[in-house]
Amino acid sequence: MKDNVSGLVVIETEGEIGLIRLAKPPVNAIGLALRTAIYEGFKTLQKDPAVRAIVLYGEGRFFSAGADIKDFGKADIQPTLPHILKALNDSEKPVIVALHGVAFGGALEVALATHLRVGVGDLRIGLPEVKLGLLPGAGGAQRLPRLSGLAGAIDIICSGRDVSAREALDLGILDRLAEGAPREAGIIAARDVLAGKLAARRTDTRDVAEDLAAVKAAKARLKAKRPALQAPLTALEAVCAATLPIDEGLAKERALFMELMAGEERAALVHAFFAERATVDIPEKAAHPRQIDRIAVIGGGTMGVGIATSLLIGGYHVDLIEAQSERVAQARAGVESNLAGALKRGKLTEQAHDAALAALDCADSLDAAGRADLVIEAIFEDMSAKTALFTKLDTICKPGAILATNTSYLDVNEIAAATKRPQDVIGLHFFSPAHIMRLIEVVVAKETAPDCVASAFALARKLGKVPVRAEVCDGFIGNRILTQYRRAADYLLLDGASFTEIDGALEDFGFAMGPFAVSDLAGLDIAKATRDRKAATRPAEERYSRVADLICDQGWFGRKTGQGYYVYEGGKQQGGNPGAFEIVAAERRALNLPKRSFTSEEIVSRCLTAMIAEAVRVLEEGIALRPVDIDAVELFGYGFPRHRGGPMHQADLIGPAELIRRIELYANDDPQFWQVPHLLRDMAREGRSFADLNGALTGHVTKGSTK
Ligand code: CAA
């Protein structure tokens, strides 16, 4: 017998064994249709008197990635997963599952409700719900502890981490490891169960011992490490319910799950999940990427070294070119140290580490660029130095080679014009440390060829990065928004909030560090150099805070000099710098500014509103394709708290009318800085949200002035 119910599962029998194969590409996500198909298939096999055991397995790369995340927030429709899993658990016929690839979330919950679990090949399992602002709500928080014990389950569920098949076996989550095809592994296990060689058992019949020490330690850890997050602590509460009788535990778990499902944290984290994947939808996606094997990176500073490391980890051959011969060895040492770090953190195997080292050549001559399929320039931010370099590269590089600049704000059109091949020139803006940060802004200049853009996206994906398409403007997407965020913080400081209050408010909102702590880390001298360069073009009417310049005048450049906004000892922050407090107070006196007080809420609102207003201008001008691309930039390049979803997601929560009200209110202080973008007024009038704008490419919405 073979039956394909709704094209989603295949039901067949092999002797006494009934088989259910999940067949919903690409990841067998368990939405309503697949749920229903599994349940119908299961009932069919239950009724078949010839079937004595039932095997579940998946086709494709994975058993299943879990519940269909696109369904979140929709009404529960029968048969729900808990309902189906109860039926699996209660089955008189043994139910066996053979897992391969991944079994995450709801998929693992399916497995936990069966009577025997086989892990095939290099399977990874996990309950990553907390990463989506949820907890396992289909019995996972009750059944996992019944197999692994309370402490093991708390660790897995509250962290959401992946677990290897070997570890899962050791923890008692899996009953057997196997190699080969999941179908055969499942059949062999089912036969062994029927022959009495392998014990199959209902998970629900097992007991869970209390473990007060593990619960207490987990609670303290979560509160210290992730105080802003609701899901991990709620998940802990759900796991603790596993010591109750199973029906009570299941009911409690489901109630907590539904609470989280309705919450903002869940919505933001799901938005972030899709944002990470949405940015590859670009106008150039049909173009065929060029072949890239060998890459030259020019510039052996921090950026060049980080980029080279990232490319080597991605499996490319890299020529790292540093013009100052005395600095070549230092550049190589930098890459070696980064690779050693990646090996230590388990990001690279020993073999991959050695292969990466062998694929690195360092030189002081540009000649090596002649062999490259892609050249990435990472020298200092100076237009004349960059144009001179690109003119040279034009003569050295082979036809069809892509010439990329890592500039963070300079005009890529001007750089392209320094060559006779502007169609091959593109911006690849990596973020420091480039081998760790996932964002790459792919800056498309006027004449950049579509296949050049497609190649940049293909490269970024191969590196495991999040590429976001940006058009040319000063600062592209991210640095443009950062500038306004920083200005809002600087104005708050002048107007009366202290830098510790501002940092504290934004850290409570979820940023790992507030803007002043970040400045200290990045080096106050670096930002000063940028300000000095731009001084000549700064509009005369723009409000300018001299505080950072005055701190630099003291020789305080932040963490590296032991003092900045904060004082540091042995690299550890010791609190606000009294000298910096005094500089701020003196500057207020000099400007005759009254010291106003701001609540944390208003501090966050002003900084966030400034970001949102600039993000809307970035959209209006077509610099970013969609709101979701802006969120991806902020989440993966600028440390915007993931559980807040990004500035555009926040903008939808606040709503255009309220944003306009806030901007108009703040404009009483500074009408030059606080201006309402046209698009925001249009959206308020038409009742549109930024999520609505994500549906189609929205670039060039209303090209032109926004003021
Ligand atoms: N639901 C819906 N779509 C999913 C999905 C899911 N659970 N998991 C992946 N997808 C989609 C992705 O959005 C992507 O779609 P597009 O091609 O349209 O962008 C496609 O499947 C392929 O995914 P990836 O690009 O991520 O492929 P990958 O090979 O790099 O990674 C993966 C595969 C490891 C499974 C990864 O996608 C992943 O980790 N997925 C999320 C798993 C997860 O969090 N599951 C738990 C869900 S919550 C739950 O299950 C409990 C519950 O009952 C509510």
mmCIF file of C-alpha atoms in Angstrom, residues 64-349:
data_model
loop_
_atom_site.group_PDB
_atom_site.id
_atom_site.type_symbol
_atom_site.label_atom_id
_atom_site.label_comp_id
_atom_site.label_asym_id
_atom_site.label_seq_id
_atom_site.Cartn_x
_atom_site.Cartn_y
_atom_site.Cartn_z
ATOM 1 C CA SER A 64 11.682 18.635 10.102
ATOM 2 C CA ALA A 65 12.456 22.222 11.145
ATOM 3 C CA GLY A 66 9.448 22.163 13.482
ATOM 4 C CA ALA A 67 6.187 24.058 13.508
ATOM 5 C CA ASP A 68 5.555 26.359 10.559
ATOM 6 C CA ILE A 69 6.729 29.719 11.871
ATOM 7 C CA LYS A 70 4.563 31.532 9.311
ATOM 8 C CA ASP A 71 1.485 30.243 11.168
ATOM 9 C CA PHE A 72 2.425 31.889 14.474
ATOM 10 C CA GLY A 73 -0.203 34.227 15.777
ATOM 11 C CA LYS A 74 -2.981 32.543 13.773
ATOM 12 C CA ALA A 75 -5.854 30.846 15.566
ATOM 13 C CA ASP A 76 -5.346 27.260 16.781
ATOM 14 C CA ILE A 77 -7.150 24.900 14.404
ATOM 15 C CA GLN A 78 -7.747 21.204 15.088
ATOM 16 C CA PRO A 79 -5.973 18.901 14.974
ATOM 17 C CA THR A 80 -3.475 20.843 17.074
ATOM 18 C CA LEU A 81 -0.025 19.419 17.675
ATOM 19 C CA PRO A 82 -0.739 18.599 21.353
ATOM 20 C CA HIS A 83 -3.845 16.696 20.266
ATOM 21 C CA ILE A 84 -1.911 14.624 17.702
ATOM 22 C CA LEU A 85 0.944 13.986 20.106
ATOM 23 C CA LYS A 86 -1.445 12.667 22.747
ATOM 24 C CA ALA A 87 -2.719 10.206 20.141
ATOM 25 C CA LEU A 88 0.849 9.114 19.315
ATOM 26 C CA ASN A 89 1.678 8.710 23.001
ATOM 27 C CA ASP A 90 -1.493 6.722 23.713
ATOM 28 C CA SER A 91 -1.085 4.410 20.707
ATOM 29 C CA GLU A 92 -1.218 0.709 21.557
ATOM 30 C CA LYS A 93 0.969 0.007 18.565
ATOM 31 C CA PRO A 94 4.569 1.082 19.167
ATOM 32 C CA VAL A 95 5.458 4.312 17.361
ATOM 33 C CA ILE A 96 9.088 4.738 16.343
ATOM 34 C CA VAL A 97 10.685 7.834 14.849
ATOM 35 C CA ALA A 98 13.856 7.960 12.760
ATOM 36 C CA LEU A 99 15.327 11.448 12.797
ATOM 37 C CA HIS A 100 17.910 12.811 10.377
ATOM 38 C CA GLY A 101 19.328 16.245 9.583
ATOM 39 C CA VAL A 102 17.520 18.361 12.114
ATOM 40 C CA ALA A 103 14.537 17.849 14.395
ATOM 41 C CA PHE A 104 13.796 21.199 15.968
ATOM 42 C CA GLY A 105 10.928 22.544 18.025
ATOM 43 C CA GLY A 106 7.607 20.905 17.201
ATOM 44 C CA ALA A 107 9.453 18.205 15.257
ATOM 45 C CA LEU A 108 11.358 17.138 18.353
ATOM 46 C CA GLU A 109 8.122 17.344 20.329
ATOM 47 C CA VAL A 110 6.641 14.834 17.866
ATOM 48 C CA ALA A 111 9.622 12.577 18.510
ATOM 49 C CA LEU A 112 9.347 12.930 22.293
ATOM 50 C CA ALA A 113 5.738 11.732 22.138
ATOM 51 C CA THR A 114 6.677 8.531 20.285
ATOM 52 C CA HIS A 115 7.843 5.399 22.024
ATOM 53 C CA LEU A 116 11.346 5.110 20.585
ATOM 54 C CA ARG A 117 13.733 7.558 18.902
ATOM 55 C CA VAL A 118 16.521 6.698 16.449
ATOM 56 C CA GLY A 119 19.061 9.365 15.512
ATOM 57 C CA VAL A 120 20.433 8.939 12.008
ATOM 58 C CA GLY A 121 23.811 10.300 10.817
ATOM 59 C CA ASP A 122 24.856 13.754 11.967
ATOM 60 C CA LEU A 123 21.455 14.688 13.340
ATOM 61 C CA ARG A 124 21.020 17.834 15.436
ATOM 62 C CA ILE A 125 18.052 18.192 17.721
ATOM 63 C CA GLY A 126 16.822 21.103 19.779
ATOM 64 C CA LEU A 127 13.944 23.052 21.210
ATOM 65 C CA PRO A 128 14.864 26.541 19.929
ATOM 66 C CA GLU A 129 11.500 28.086 20.829
ATOM 67 C CA VAL A 130 13.002 30.618 23.270
ATOM 68 C CA LYS A 131 14.908 32.079 20.320
ATOM 69 C CA LEU A 132 11.511 32.855 18.829
ATOM 70 C CA GLY A 133 10.122 34.242 22.095
ATOM 71 C CA LEU A 134 8.248 31.017 22.859
ATOM 72 C CA LEU A 135 8.533 27.818 24.841
ATOM 73 C CA PRO A 136 7.869 24.266 23.660
ATOM 74 C CA GLY A 137 4.084 24.203 23.897
ATOM 75 C CA ALA A 138 3.248 20.786 22.512
ATOM 76 C CA GLY A 139 4.507 18.791 25.459
ATOM 77 C CA GLY A 140 8.222 19.355 24.879
ATOM 78 C CA ALA A 141 8.756 20.989 28.265
ATOM 79 C CA GLN A 142 6.999 18.043 29.955
ATOM 80 C CA ARG A 143 8.394 15.160 27.942
ATOM 81 C CA LEU A 144 12.046 16.195 27.531
ATOM 82 C CA PRO A 145 12.648 16.198 31.324
ATOM 83 C CA ARG A 146 11.019 12.767 31.496
ATOM 84 C CA LEU A 147 13.859 11.506 29.264
ATOM 85 C CA SER A 148 16.849 13.684 30.170
ATOM 86 C CA GLY A 149 16.078 14.688 33.754
ATOM 87 C CA LEU A 150 15.149 18.183 34.868
ATOM 88 C CA ALA A 151 18.644 19.757 34.755
ATOM 89 C CA GLY A 152 19.361 18.559 31.204
ATOM 90 C CA ALA A 153 15.968 19.758 29.988
ATOM 91 C CA ILE A 154 16.356 23.165 31.644
ATOM 92 C CA ASP A 155 19.694 23.624 29.903
ATOM 93 C CA ILE A 156 18.370 22.649 26.461
ATOM 94 C CA ILE A 157 15.010 24.418 26.633
ATOM 95 C CA CYS A 158 16.074 27.666 28.319
ATOM 96 C CA SER A 159 19.079 28.140 26.009
ATOM 97 C CA GLY A 160 17.411 26.835 22.847
ATOM 98 C CA ARG A 161 20.769 25.339 21.848
ATOM 99 C CA ASP A 162 21.346 22.532 19.332
ATOM 100 C CA VAL A 163 22.280 19.117 20.664
ATOM 101 C CA SER A 164 24.279 16.550 18.692
ATOM 102 C CA ALA A 165 22.950 13.026 18.243
ATOM 103 C CA ARG A 166 25.724 11.664 20.447
ATOM 104 C CA GLU A 167 24.876 14.029 23.318
ATOM 105 C CA ALA A 168 21.167 13.302 22.875
ATOM 106 C CA LEU A 169 21.888 9.583 23.201
ATOM 107 C CA ASP A 170 23.956 10.156 26.323
ATOM 108 C CA LEU A 171 21.144 12.251 27.826
ATOM 109 C CA GLY A 172 18.596 9.512 27.153
ATOM 110 C CA ILE A 173 16.676 11.578 24.589
ATOM 111 C CA LEU A 174 17.559 9.207 21.769
ATOM 112 C CA ASP A 175 17.431 5.447 22.159
ATOM 113 C CA ARG A 176 19.736 4.474 19.338
ATOM 114 C CA LEU A 177 22.116 5.952 16.743
ATOM 115 C CA ALA A 178 22.161 4.628 13.201
ATOM 116 C CA GLU A 179 23.750 5.324 9.842
ATOM 117 C CA GLY A 180 22.218 5.136 6.394
ATOM 118 C CA ALA A 181 18.719 6.062 5.261
ATOM 119 C CA PRO A 182 16.178 7.077 7.910
ATOM 120 C CA ARG A 183 13.517 4.789 6.409
ATOM 121 C CA GLU A 184 15.685 1.699 6.826
ATOM 122 C CA ALA A 185 16.926 2.765 10.252
ATOM 123 C CA GLY A 186 13.319 3.172 11.353
ATOM 124 C CA ILE A 187 12.257 -0.203 9.980
ATOM 125 C CA ILE A 188 15.178 -2.004 11.641
ATOM 126 C CA ALA A 189 14.339 -0.390 14.983
ATOM 127 C CA ALA A 190 10.635 -1.245 14.617
ATOM 128 C CA ARG A 191 11.488 -4.876 13.870
ATOM 129 C CA ASP A 192 13.767 -4.964 16.911
ATOM 130 C CA VAL A 193 10.913 -3.595 19.037
ATOM 131 C CA LEU A 194 8.505 -6.207 17.699
ATOM 132 C CA ALA A 195 11.088 -8.925 18.325
ATOM 133 C CA GLY A 196 11.495 -7.724 21.921
ATOM 134 C CA LYS A 197 15.139 -6.770 21.316
ATOM 135 C CA LEU A 198 14.515 -3.075 21.961
ATOM 136 C CA ALA A 199 12.220 -1.621 24.608
ATOM 137 C CA ALA A 200 9.717 0.987 23.453
ATOM 138 C CA ARG A 201 8.076 3.039 26.173
ATOM 139 C CA ARG A 202 5.567 5.855 26.563
ATOM 140 C CA THR A 203 7.357 9.008 27.669
ATOM 141 C CA ASP A 204 4.303 10.165 29.631
ATOM 142 C CA THR A 205 4.511 7.226 32.036
ATOM 143 C CA ARG A 206 7.919 8.294 33.346
ATOM 144 C CA ASP A 207 8.407 10.468 36.421
ATOM 145 C CA VAL A 208 10.595 13.526 36.872
ATOM 146 C CA ALA A 209 12.497 14.113 40.088
ATOM 147 C CA GLU A 210 12.551 17.618 41.588
ATOM 148 C CA ASP A 211 15.898 19.385 41.233
ATOM 149 C CA LEU A 212 15.645 22.584 43.249
ATOM 150 C CA ALA A 213 19.352 23.367 42.928
ATOM 151 C CA ALA A 214 19.220 23.210 39.111
ATOM 152 C CA VAL A 215 16.105 25.403 39.011
ATOM 153 C CA LYS A 216 17.587 27.998 41.364
ATOM 154 C CA ALA A 217 20.867 28.130 39.458
ATOM 155 C CA ALA A 218 19.051 28.458 36.118
ATOM 156 C CA LYS A 219 16.819 31.251 37.398
ATOM 157 C CA ALA A 220 19.823 33.211 38.684
ATOM 158 C CA ARG A 221 21.738 32.636 35.439
ATOM 159 C CA LEU A 222 18.866 33.759 33.216
ATOM 160 C CA LYS A 223 18.122 36.832 35.298
ATOM 161 C CA ALA A 224 21.790 37.851 35.225
ATOM 162 C CA LYS A 225 22.478 37.037 31.589
ATOM 163 C CA ARG A 226 19.256 37.864 29.793
ATOM 164 C CA PRO A 227 17.218 40.055 32.123
ATOM 165 C CA ALA A 228 15.246 41.692 29.306
ATOM 166 C CA LEU A 229 13.904 38.405 27.917
ATOM 167 C CA GLN A 230 10.620 36.911 29.020
ATOM 168 C CA ALA A 231 10.649 33.583 27.150
ATOM 169 C CA PRO A 232 13.595 31.805 28.848
ATOM 170 C CA LEU A 233 12.210 32.442 32.361
ATOM 171 C CA THR A 234 8.703 31.441 31.330
ATOM 172 C CA ALA A 235 10.152 28.319 29.712
ATOM 173 C CA LEU A 236 11.824 27.507 33.012
ATOM 174 C CA GLU A 237 8.456 27.731 34.732
ATOM 175 C CA ALA A 238 7.016 25.359 32.135
ATOM 176 C CA VAL A 239 9.840 22.828 32.603
ATOM 177 C CA CYS A 240 9.324 22.934 36.367
ATOM 178 C CA ALA A 241 5.721 21.844 35.771
ATOM 179 C CA ALA A 242 7.115 18.499 34.580
ATOM 180 C CA THR A 243 7.215 17.329 38.205
ATOM 181 C CA LEU A 244 3.389 17.543 38.269
ATOM 182 C CA PRO A 245 1.182 14.746 36.915
ATOM 183 C CA ILE A 246 1.482 14.816 33.117
ATOM 184 C CA ASP A 247 -1.969 16.252 32.330
ATOM 185 C CA GLU A 248 -1.514 19.103 34.794
ATOM 186 C CA GLY A 249 1.968 19.820 33.452
ATOM 187 C CA LEU A 250 0.740 19.801 29.850
ATOM 188 C CA ALA A 251 -2.106 22.184 30.681
ATOM 189 C CA LYS A 252 0.219 24.595 32.470
ATOM 190 C CA GLU A 253 2.777 24.444 29.653
ATOM 191 C CA ARG A 254 0.128 25.200 27.036
ATOM 192 C CA ALA A 255 -1.239 28.162 28.979
ATOM 193 C CA LEU A 256 2.256 29.681 29.319
ATOM 194 C CA PHE A 257 2.901 28.988 25.628
ATOM 195 C CA MET A 258 -0.266 30.818 24.563
ATOM 196 C CA GLU A 259 0.719 33.788 26.740
ATOM 197 C CA LEU A 260 4.092 34.063 25.005
ATOM 198 C CA MET A 261 2.556 33.502 21.575
ATOM 199 C CA ALA A 262 0.455 36.646 22.087
ATOM 200 C CA GLY A 263 3.434 38.726 23.226
ATOM 201 C CA GLU A 264 5.623 41.386 21.595
ATOM 202 C CA GLU A 265 8.825 39.434 22.204
ATOM 203 C CA ARG A 266 7.568 36.544 20.075
ATOM 204 C CA ALA A 267 6.454 38.851 17.252
ATOM 205 C CA ALA A 268 9.792 40.676 17.229
ATOM 206 C CA LEU A 269 11.908 37.520 17.261
ATOM 207 C CA VAL A 270 9.892 35.917 14.471
ATOM 208 C CA HIS A 271 10.257 39.145 12.493
ATOM 209 C CA ALA A 272 14.029 38.912 13.035
ATOM 210 C CA PHE A 273 14.028 35.259 11.873
ATOM 211 C CA PHE A 274 12.418 36.206 8.569
ATOM 212 C CA ALA A 275 14.393 39.474 8.231
ATOM 213 C CA GLU A 276 17.581 37.412 8.216
ATOM 214 C CA ARG A 277 16.288 35.489 5.218
ATOM 215 C CA ALA A 278 14.319 38.177 3.362
ATOM 216 C CA THR A 279 17.188 40.398 2.236
ATOM 217 C CA VAL A 280 18.295 38.098 -0.598
ATOM 218 C CA ASP A 281 15.149 39.002 -2.543
ATOM 219 C CA ILE A 282 16.757 41.614 -4.788
ATOM 220 C CA PRO A 283 16.042 42.889 -8.309
ATOM 221 C CA GLU A 284 19.268 41.219 -9.523
ATOM 222 C CA LYS A 285 18.409 37.760 -8.155
ATOM 223 C CA ALA A 286 17.935 36.234 -11.628
ATOM 224 C CA ALA A 287 21.454 37.229 -12.733
ATOM 225 C CA HIS A 288 24.050 34.472 -12.805
ATOM 226 C CA PRO A 289 26.806 35.023 -10.227
ATOM 227 C CA ARG A 290 30.386 35.133 -11.530
ATOM 228 C CA GLN A 291 32.814 32.389 -10.531
ATOM 229 C CA ILE A 292 34.822 33.467 -7.486
ATOM 230 C CA ASP A 293 37.652 31.280 -6.204
ATOM 231 C CA ARG A 294 40.545 33.580 -5.466
ATOM 232 C CA ILE A 295 40.109 36.850 -3.596
ATOM 233 C CA ALA A 296 42.595 39.649 -2.941
ATOM 234 C CA VAL A 297 42.103 41.805 0.152
ATOM 235 C CA ILE A 298 43.983 45.099 0.097
ATOM 236 C CA GLY A 299 44.901 46.606 3.447
ATOM 237 C CA GLY A 300 46.308 44.696 6.409
ATOM 238 C CA GLY A 301 44.613 46.727 9.161
ATOM 239 C CA THR A 302 41.882 45.434 11.467
ATOM 240 C CA MET A 303 39.259 45.488 8.709
ATOM 241 C CA GLY A 304 41.398 43.792 6.056
ATOM 242 C CA VAL A 305 42.528 41.128 8.512
ATOM 243 C CA GLY A 306 38.933 40.444 9.601
ATOM 244 C CA ILE A 307 37.680 40.257 6.016
ATOM 245 C CA ALA A 308 40.522 37.924 5.027
ATOM 246 C CA THR A 309 39.705 35.692 8.026
ATOM 247 C CA SER A 310 36.043 35.548 7.079
ATOM 248 C CA LEU A 311 36.897 34.623 3.456
ATOM 249 C CA LEU A 312 39.337 31.912 4.545
ATOM 250 C CA ILE A 313 36.726 30.416 6.889
ATOM 251 C CA GLY A 314 34.350 30.501 3.904
ATOM 252 C CA GLY A 315 36.791 28.339 1.930
ATOM 253 C CA TYR A 316 38.295 30.931 -0.433
ATOM 254 C CA HIS A 317 41.919 31.388 -1.410
ATOM 255 C CA VAL A 318 43.016 34.791 -0.130
ATOM 256 C CA ASP A 319 45.893 37.106 -1.094
ATOM 257 C CA LEU A 320 46.199 39.654 1.699
ATOM 258 C CA ILE A 321 48.059 42.682 0.365
ATOM 259 C CA GLU A 322 49.581 45.242 2.721
ATOM 260 C CA ALA A 323 51.582 47.942 0.934
ATOM 261 C CA GLN A 324 53.827 48.683 3.945
ATOM 262 C CA SER A 325 56.161 45.686 3.839
ATOM 263 C CA GLU A 326 57.037 45.996 7.527
ATOM 264 C CA ARG A 327 53.354 45.432 8.376
ATOM 265 C CA VAL A 328 52.830 42.293 6.265
ATOM 266 C CA ALA A 329 53.946 39.922 9.017
ATOM 267 C CA GLN A 330 51.661 41.683 11.494
ATOM 268 C CA ALA A 331 48.705 41.259 9.129
ATOM 269 C CA ARG A 332 49.428 37.545 8.756
ATOM 270 C CA ALA A 333 49.723 37.178 12.515
ATOM 271 C CA GLY A 334 46.339 38.891 12.875
ATOM 272 C CA VAL A 335 44.659 36.395 10.563
ATOM 273 C CA GLU A 336 46.401 33.479 12.278
ATOM 274 C CA SER A 337 45.203 34.691 15.642
ATOM 275 C CA ASN A 338 41.620 35.085 14.378
ATOM 276 C CA LEU A 339 41.683 31.580 12.889
ATOM 277 C CA ALA A 340 43.069 30.154 16.123
ATOM 278 C CA GLY A 341 40.187 31.870 17.958
ATOM 279 C CA ALA A 342 37.660 30.351 15.540
ATOM 280 C CA LEU A 343 39.198 26.921 16.139
ATOM 281 C CA LYS A 344 39.021 27.406 19.897
ATOM 282 C CA ARG A 345 35.375 28.495 19.768
ATOM 283 C CA GLY A 346 34.521 25.409 17.687
ATOM 284 C CA LYS A 347 33.680 27.470 14.594
ATOM 285 C CA LEU A 348 36.319 25.590 12.628
ATOM 286 C CA THR A 349 37.495 21.991 12.718
#
